[in-house]
Tab-separated table of C-alpha atoms and ligand atoms in Angstrom:
chain	number	residue	atom	x	y	z
A	16	UNK	CA	-0.404	-0.193	0.140
A	17	UNK	CA	1.007	3.530	-0.538
A	18	UNK	CA	2.289	5.340	2.223
A	19	UNK	CA	1.149	8.313	0.320
A	20	UNK	CA	-1.055	8.647	-2.074
A	21	UNK	CA	-2.734	12.464	-3.696
A	22	UNK	CA	-5.919	12.313	-5.964
A	23	UNK	CA	-7.112	15.082	-7.453
A	24	UNK	CA	-5.594	18.169	-5.443
A	25	UNK	CA	-6.618	21.593	-6.456
A	26	UNK	CA	-5.219	24.656	-5.716
A	27	UNK	CA	-5.479	28.190	-7.794
A	28	UNK	CA	-3.942	31.294	-5.924
A	29	UNK	CA	-6.420	34.132	-7.554
A	30	UNK	CA	-6.369	33.084	-11.160
A	31	UNK	CA	-3.357	30.965	-11.363
A	32	UNK	CA	-4.533	27.127	-11.162
A	33	UNK	CA	-0.746	25.762	-9.263
A	34	UNK	CA	-2.903	22.479	-9.162
A	35	UNK	CA	-4.958	20.952	-11.633
A	36	UNK	CA	-5.887	17.356	-10.128
A	37	UNK	CA	-2.394	16.736	-9.067
A	38	UNK	CA	-2.529	12.390	-8.400
A	39	UNK	CA	0.659	10.781	-7.045
A	40	UNK	CA	1.586	7.908	-5.096
A	41	UNK	CA	4.676	6.943	-2.878
A	42	UNK	CA	5.451	3.140	-2.286
A	43	UNK	CA	7.058	3.129	1.491
A	44	UNK	CA	10.930	2.542	1.574
A	45	UNK	CA	11.393	4.259	-1.926
A	46	UNK	CA	13.552	7.526	-2.628
A	47	UNK	CA	10.783	9.004	-4.981
A	48	UNK	CA	11.579	11.630	-7.347
A	49	UNK	CA	9.223	14.446	-8.388
A	50	UNK	CA	10.504	16.605	-10.974
A	51	UNK	CA	8.618	18.803	-14.307
A	52	UNK	CA	9.379	22.410	-15.305
A	53	UNK	CA	9.669	25.454	-13.382
A	54	UNK	CA	5.929	26.225	-12.100
A	55	UNK	CA	4.544	22.624	-12.846
A	56	UNK	CA	3.332	22.751	-9.386
A	57	UNK	CA	5.687	20.719	-7.439
A	58	UNK	CA	6.446	23.196	-4.565
A	59	UNK	CA	3.198	24.062	-4.490
A	60	UNK	CA	2.056	20.615	-4.246
A	61	UNK	CA	4.539	20.049	-1.173
A	62	UNK	CA	2.770	23.127	1.043
A	63	UNK	CA	-0.549	21.429	0.878
A	64	UNK	CA	0.602	18.115	1.594
A	65	UNK	CA	2.306	18.926	4.747
A	66	UNK	CA	-0.554	21.150	5.518
A	67	UNK	CA	0.780	24.940	5.277
A	68	UNK	CA	-1.746	25.898	2.339
A	69	UNK	CA	-5.194	24.388	2.556
A	70	UNK	CA	-5.977	22.311	-0.940
A	71	UNK	CA	-9.259	23.528	-2.341
A	72	UNK	CA	-10.178	19.695	-2.984
A	73	UNK	CA	-9.085	16.807	-3.437
A	74	UNK	CA	-6.930	13.561	-0.746
A	75	UNK	CA	-4.160	13.669	0.543
A	76	UNK	CA	-3.865	9.991	2.442
A	77	UNK	CA	-0.636	9.614	4.784
A	78	UNK	CA	-0.385	5.825	6.063
A	79	UNK	CA	-4.077	5.334	5.388
A	80	UNK	CA	-5.384	8.345	6.688
A	81	UNK	CA	-6.873	11.469	5.335
A	82	UNK	CA	-4.996	14.529	6.094
A	83	UNK	CA	-6.096	16.746	3.582
A	84	UNK	CA	-7.063	20.281	4.925
A	85	UNK	CA	-5.211	19.290	8.071
A	86	UNK	CA	-2.089	22.068	10.242
A	87	UNK	CA	1.137	21.240	9.240
A	88	UNK	CA	1.754	20.403	13.407
A	89	UNK	CA	-0.557	18.098	12.395
A	90	UNK	CA	0.913	16.597	9.972
A	91	UNK	CA	4.097	16.333	11.078
A	92	UNK	CA	2.876	14.575	14.467
A	93	UNK	CA	1.228	11.662	11.705
A	94	UNK	CA	5.001	11.323	10.420
A	95	UNK	CA	5.132	12.849	7.622
A	96	UNK	CA	8.007	16.487	7.602
A	97	UNK	CA	8.792	18.659	4.648
A	98	UNK	CA	12.399	20.973	3.778
A	99	UNK	CA	11.750	24.343	1.781
A	100	UNK	CA	13.145	25.206	-1.200
A	101	UNK	CA	14.578	28.009	0.382
A	102	UNK	CA	15.624	27.287	3.689
A	103	UNK	CA	14.094	28.704	6.580
A	104	UNK	CA	16.345	28.981	9.596
A	105	UNK	CA	15.465	31.279	12.843
A	106	UNK	CA	18.230	33.446	11.948
A	107	UNK	CA	19.138	34.660	14.968
A	108	UNK	CA	18.402	31.813	17.051
A	109	UNK	CA	21.855	29.135	17.245
A	110	UNK	CA	21.979	25.472	14.956
A	111	UNK	CA	21.366	23.317	18.326
A	112	UNK	CA	18.067	25.968	18.812
A	113	UNK	CA	17.039	25.497	15.286
A	114	UNK	CA	17.080	21.817	15.807
A	115	UNK	CA	15.816	21.697	19.183
A	116	UNK	CA	12.441	23.918	17.858
A	117	UNK	CA	12.126	21.079	15.656
A	118	UNK	CA	11.990	18.467	17.682
A	119	UNK	CA	8.411	16.647	18.068
A	120	UNK	CA	6.099	17.659	20.982
A	121	UNK	CA	6.860	14.751	23.608
A	122	UNK	CA	4.402	14.433	26.918
A	123	UNK	CA	7.664	15.963	28.867
A	124	UNK	CA	7.181	19.316	26.881
A	125	UNK	CA	3.991	20.184	28.247
A	126	UNK	CA	3.697	22.629	31.052
A	127	UNK	CA	1.429	19.899	33.540
A	128	UNK	CA	4.251	17.174	32.973
A	129	UNK	CA	7.277	19.351	34.050
A	130	UNK	CA	4.975	20.962	37.026
A	131	UNK	CA	4.035	17.770	38.747
A	132	UNK	CA	6.408	15.199	37.114
A	133	UNK	CA	9.753	17.539	36.273
A	134	UNK	CA	12.265	14.447	36.404
A	135	UNK	CA	9.803	12.927	33.402
A	136	UNK	CA	10.047	16.366	31.617
A	137	UNK	CA	14.216	17.044	31.857
A	138	UNK	CA	14.432	12.986	30.880
A	139	UNK	CA	12.371	14.030	27.747
A	140	UNK	CA	14.145	16.839	27.806
A	141	UNK	CA	17.511	15.226	27.925
A	142	UNK	CA	16.233	13.290	25.443
A	143	UNK	CA	15.770	15.354	22.962
A	144	UNK	CA	19.120	17.039	22.799
A	145	UNK	CA	20.948	13.980	22.825
A	146	UNK	CA	18.758	13.553	19.434
A	147	UNK	CA	19.786	17.087	18.531
A	148	UNK	CA	23.611	16.091	19.242
A	149	UNK	CA	22.841	12.590	17.663
A	150	UNK	CA	21.470	14.096	14.455
A	151	UNK	CA	24.286	16.798	13.594
A	152	UNK	CA	27.048	14.135	14.267
A	153	UNK	CA	25.446	12.944	11.112
A	154	UNK	CA	25.292	15.615	9.185
A	155	UNK	CA	28.952	16.691	9.989
A	156	UNK	CA	27.438	20.231	11.988
A	157	UNK	CA	28.943	18.843	14.915
A	158	UNK	CA	31.275	22.377	14.717
A	159	UNK	CA	28.539	24.520	13.943
A	160	UNK	CA	25.792	23.934	16.835
A	161	UNK	CA	26.369	26.772	18.936
A	162	UNK	CA	26.706	29.103	16.156
A	163	UNK	CA	23.519	31.764	14.709
A	164	UNK	CA	21.550	29.977	12.059
A	165	UNK	CA	23.111	33.129	9.612
A	166	UNK	CA	26.350	32.895	10.402
A	167	UNK	CA	26.747	29.879	8.301
A	168	UNK	CA	27.683	28.885	5.225
A	169	UNK	CA	24.190	28.245	2.438
A	170	UNK	CA	25.559	24.226	2.149
A	171	UNK	CA	25.042	23.943	5.648
A	172	UNK	CA	21.661	25.804	6.242
A	173	UNK	CA	20.526	22.954	3.806
A	174	UNK	CA	22.409	20.684	6.174
A	175	UNK	CA	20.347	22.382	8.912
A	176	UNK	CA	16.930	22.297	7.003
A	177	UNK	CA	17.499	18.512	6.591
A	178	UNK	CA	18.694	18.167	10.248
A	179	UNK	CA	15.598	19.969	11.139
A	180	UNK	CA	13.546	16.875	9.449
A	181	UNK	CA	14.707	14.930	11.265
A	182	UNK	CA	14.128	15.868	14.515
A	183	UNK	CA	10.535	14.976	14.332
A	184	UNK	CA	11.533	11.682	13.779
A	185	UNK	CA	9.468	11.518	10.533
A	186	UNK	CA	8.033	8.352	8.704
A	187	UNK	CA	8.863	10.624	5.713
A	188	UNK	CA	9.976	12.942	4.108
A	189	UNK	CA	9.184	16.238	1.044
A	190	UNK	CA	12.227	17.526	-0.408
A	191	UNK	CA	12.210	20.451	-1.914
A	192	UNK	CA	15.503	21.089	-3.715
A	193	UNK	CA	18.112	20.197	-1.017
A	194	UNK	CA	20.991	19.962	-3.599
A	195	UNK	CA	19.982	23.883	-5.222
A	196	UNK	CA	22.905	26.327	-5.175
A	197	UNK	CA	25.580	24.193	-2.830
A	198	UNK	CA	28.775	23.048	-5.148
A	199	UNK	CA	28.714	19.688	-6.261
A	200	UNK	CA	31.250	18.274	-3.385
A	201	UNK	CA	28.292	18.790	-0.913
A	202	UNK	CA	26.011	17.824	-3.281
A	203	UNK	CA	27.667	14.706	-3.183
A	204	UNK	CA	27.401	14.617	0.633
A	205	UNK	CA	23.939	15.015	0.744
A	206	UNK	CA	22.942	12.414	-1.758
A	207	UNK	CA	25.199	10.255	0.428
A	208	UNK	CA	22.649	11.533	3.671
A	209	UNK	CA	19.813	10.814	1.994
A	210	UNK	CA	19.870	7.629	0.851
A	211	UNK	CA	21.314	6.131	4.396
A	212	UNK	CA	18.225	8.219	5.527
A	213	UNK	CA	16.622	5.796	3.616
A	214	UNK	CA	18.656	2.768	4.977
A	215	UNK	CA	16.905	3.907	7.519
A	216	UNK	CA	13.817	3.413	6.181
A	217	UNK	CA	12.837	6.983	5.920
A	218	UNK	CA	10.271	7.369	2.921
A	219	UNK	CA	11.739	10.383	0.463
A	220	UNK	CA	10.378	12.196	-1.920
A	221	UNK	CA	12.691	14.899	-3.479
A	222	UNK	CA	12.360	17.736	-5.799
A	223	UNK	CA	15.738	18.124	-7.926
A	224	UNK	CA	16.529	20.188	-10.631
A	225	UNK	CA	19.489	17.707	-11.853
A	226	UNK	CA	18.733	15.263	-13.812
A	227	UNK	CA	22.091	13.340	-13.326
A	228	UNK	CA	21.344	13.178	-9.713
A	229	UNK	CA	18.066	12.687	-9.783
A	230	UNK	CA	18.554	9.346	-12.441
A	231	UNK	CA	21.345	8.642	-10.233
A	232	UNK	CA	19.354	8.138	-6.258
A	233	UNK	CA	15.966	7.808	-7.452
A	234	UNK	CA	13.697	4.981	-8.721
A	235	UNK	CA	10.591	6.030	-9.307
A	236	UNK	CA	10.515	9.354	-10.946
A	237	UNK	CA	7.294	11.154	-10.808
A	238	UNK	CA	6.818	14.017	-13.428
A	239	UNK	CA	4.247	16.919	-13.283
A	240	UNK	CA	3.749	19.829	-16.015
A	241	UNK	CA	1.244	22.545	-15.062
A	242	UNK	CA	-0.504	21.447	-12.293
A	243	UNK	CA	-0.747	17.968	-12.490
A	244	UNK	CA	0.435	14.423	-13.017
A	245	UNK	CA	2.466	13.408	-16.102
A	246	UNK	CA	3.805	10.084	-16.329
A	247	UNK	CA	5.608	8.324	-13.832
A	248	UNK	CA	8.252	5.267	-13.879
A	249	UNK	CA	11.836	4.444	-14.114
A	250	UNK	CA	14.119	7.964	-14.991
A	251	UNK	CA	15.054	6.205	-17.841
A	252	UNK	CA	12.235	5.651	-19.229
A	253	UNK	CA	10.465	8.718	-18.120
A	254	UNK	CA	13.551	11.126	-19.854
A	255	UNK	CA	12.730	8.992	-22.973
A	256	UNK	CA	9.270	9.681	-22.852
A	257	UNK	CA	8.830	12.375	-25.902
A	258	UNK	CA	5.682	14.232	-23.610
A	259	UNK	CA	8.096	14.538	-20.890
A	260	UNK	CA	10.820	16.336	-23.699
A	261	UNK	CA	8.296	18.259	-24.724
A	262	UNK	CA	7.204	19.542	-21.460
A	263	UNK	CA	10.278	20.217	-20.810
A	264	UNK	CA	11.446	22.071	-23.995
A	265	UNK	CA	8.072	23.754	-24.743
A	266	UNK	CA	9.354	25.356	-21.641
A	267	UNK	CA	12.120	26.812	-22.805
A	268	UNK	CA	11.049	27.916	-26.283
A	269	UNK	CA	8.032	29.570	-24.892
A	270	UNK	CA	11.032	31.298	-22.179
A	271	UNK	CA	13.745	31.893	-25.086
B	323	ADP	P1	7.582	24.609	-8.986
B	323	ADP	O1	7.642	24.485	-7.929
B	323	ADP	O2	6.999	23.435	-10.136
B	323	ADP	O3	8.494	25.289	-9.791
B	323	ADP	P2	5.529	26.374	-8.018
B	323	ADP	O4	4.348	25.225	-6.696
B	323	ADP	O5	5.804	26.968	-7.031
B	323	ADP	O6	5.913	25.501	-8.832
B	323	ADP	O7	4.599	27.380	-8.993
B	323	ADP	C1	3.436	26.845	-8.940
B	323	ADP	C2	2.812	27.910	-10.000
B	323	ADP	O8	2.085	28.225	-8.613
B	323	ADP	C3	3.111	28.691	-10.413
B	323	ADP	O9	2.538	29.873	-11.128
B	323	ADP	C4	3.262	30.517	-9.603
B	323	ADP	O10	3.703	30.947	-9.850
B	323	ADP	C5	1.945	29.954	-8.540
B	323	ADP	N1	2.289	30.051	-6.706
B	323	ADP	C6	3.195	29.398	-6.189
B	323	ADP	N2	2.287	29.798	-5.144
B	323	ADP	C7	2.032	30.897	-5.185
B	323	ADP	C8	1.418	32.199	-4.284
B	323	ADP	N3	1.541	31.913	-3.062
B	323	ADP	N4	0.988	32.901	-4.569
B	323	ADP	C9	0.726	33.367	-6.029
B	323	ADP	N5	0.750	32.289	-6.728
B	323	ADP	C10	1.267	31.439	-6.891
B	324	MG	MG1	9.514	25.129	-6.633
């Protein structure tokens, strides 16, 4: 059974139809690619799935539960998180504080629990701090944990973005261009992290413009165009599909 299935989702911004009956299905344990020309609606689809904006209509099921219209914190609590195309760290907070801010809410976080069961609250907090250290270690961010988030490199911000997603201990992560704008060496490092996450049992849906990367990492690959599903399958097959070539070429021709 699919871990995520989107059916007939629509979203318009004024007169702009960003999603026009979008369908998509992701199998558990996969690193699925999501591609399509600029403006195809990929980021909007992530915004809608993750609860940042409500869809106008359609169904979104995660783990068999309808989440269309649920708030972002409810979607996160269900085990589905996303990263942003442009990292949005809390600039004035440290890297560590950024990671802690995204920890899943545990019972220990509740005021009543801290008042009436301070030892349990302290244990929960220690567990979250340990988790942040482990994630920072894994992502190579240990040395910058005390730095302010606006003082680290663009590539490190991308890693913090992934780290924040991992803090929620998700079953699935939606990644919006996690390698965009980083140098090729760091892009390779990030690719390695993504493969490691899949190995750990986290399902990934990846938006990425670098087709070499998509071809190497993703199976299957879903192609979107004009707010809906165009085709999906193995990368070599979708790349050879004349319909897919046309939406990319057509876009380029219109922009020229
Ligand atoms: P992609 O990520 O595939 O490049 P987007 O989802 O960003 O595509 O955009 C799809 C369409 O929706 C585009 O025409 C874009 O201009 C429009 N759009 C996206 N977000 C908004 C918004 N908040 N307000 C108005 N139009 C938007
Ligand atoms: Mg986008």
